[in-house]
Amino acid sequence: MDPSPAAPSPPQPPGQCRNWLELPRDVTESILLRLGAIEILTSAQKVCLLWRNICKDPSMWRAVDMRNPGDFWDMPYDLETMCRHAVDRSCGQLVDINVEYFGTDELLNYIADCSSRLRRLRLVSCHSISEEGLSEAAAKLPLLEELNISYCSYWSLTKEPLEVVGRCCPLLKSLKLNSKGHRRPYIECDEEALAIAENMPELRQLQVFGNKLTNDGLLAILDGCPHLESLDLRQCFNVNLTGNLGRRCAEQIKHLRFPTDPTDDIEIHDNGSSDEDCPSGFSDIDYFSDDYGYYEFSGDSDYSYYGDIIDYGDFYFD
């Protein structure tokens, strides 16, 4: 006969707070894992000795989320130093890292040197990462399966770093290569599309938001990536999905986003330019001005920040 179920815990007296230190360790770990790396290093690990010990466990750093608002002038932390510390704490177990705005070639290669098991790398609006830096890091990441290099440059990548990624990361299944979409001028470029088609045959998911590829580039991707299941072409205004190409996409791709589909579910990183007058997320005037001629982007492009060395508080230990 099954034992009787345990009696429910008596209600706490009014005004009595729960002692969070009495939670099982695995529950506390689960709660802390929901915080980003910045919150853990600046706040959570300073709560008590128990939390500090949990926050130093390498298993807590298999995934490092360094998302931040990008407002470096008001941020009292040196994010690059903080990110290196988080990578060190993983003790080689890091498999997933998300870096926004502050990534550099030096930081990217530090991550690659310390994390050969890395499977997911997300670099968003990291304008200090060069094509050479990306290529050098990719050569050290043979297990990489997901790569997001969106909004990382004010110009399109050339084919060389994408070719290196394809050759050195044969397990790559997901690629996001997003930029801000523009209708004018009518620039067509299939270089990135051809590099993807010729070097990434195992892709299952591809997002090329705001890319300048044409129908020829899209056709090459369909031919070169036979396992592709999800394709996001939003704001790819040089693509015309009519006729045979449209039918080919409908037959081959399970989840297809069209160039004019809504963009409500995607965060467009414009780094300071305003889209108040462009609710669809793109602007005609960022690329072309009758008065001032041709511009790649409007706004200041210098986002380098060199803050003070971070103070992790009384509970910071190496």
mmCIF file of N, CA, C and O in Angstrom, residues 156 171 186 191 247:
data_model
loop_
_atom_site.group_PDB
_atom_site.id
_atom_site.type_symbol
_atom_site.label_atom_id
_atom_site.label_comp_id
_atom_site.label_asym_id
_atom_site.label_seq_id
_atom_site.Cartn_x
_atom_site.Cartn_y
_atom_site.Cartn_z
ATOM 1 N N SER A 156 28.667 45.238 -46.027
ATOM 2 C CA SER A 156 28.486 43.800 -46.136
ATOM 3 C C SER A 156 29.821 43.083 -45.982
ATOM 4 O O SER A 156 30.876 43.604 -46.344
ATOM 5 N N LEU A 171 29.750 21.492 -39.097
ATOM 6 C CA LEU A 171 28.504 21.126 -38.432
ATOM 7 C C LEU A 171 27.501 22.275 -38.388
ATOM 8 O O LEU A 171 26.417 22.124 -37.816
ATOM 9 N N TYR A 186 19.426 50.893 -55.410
ATOM 10 C CA TYR A 186 19.190 49.500 -55.743
ATOM 11 C C TYR A 186 20.513 48.773 -55.938
ATOM 12 O O TYR A 186 20.954 48.509 -57.055
ATOM 13 N N GLU A 191 27.446 38.077 -53.400
ATOM 14 C CA GLU A 191 28.699 37.494 -52.913
ATOM 15 C C GLU A 191 28.477 36.662 -51.648
ATOM 16 O O GLU A 191 28.975 35.546 -51.532
ATOM 17 N N ARG A 247 7.614 29.030 -56.515
ATOM 18 C CA ARG A 247 7.137 27.655 -56.353
ATOM 19 C C ARG A 247 8.238 26.769 -55.776
ATOM 20 O O ARG A 247 7.978 25.912 -54.932
#
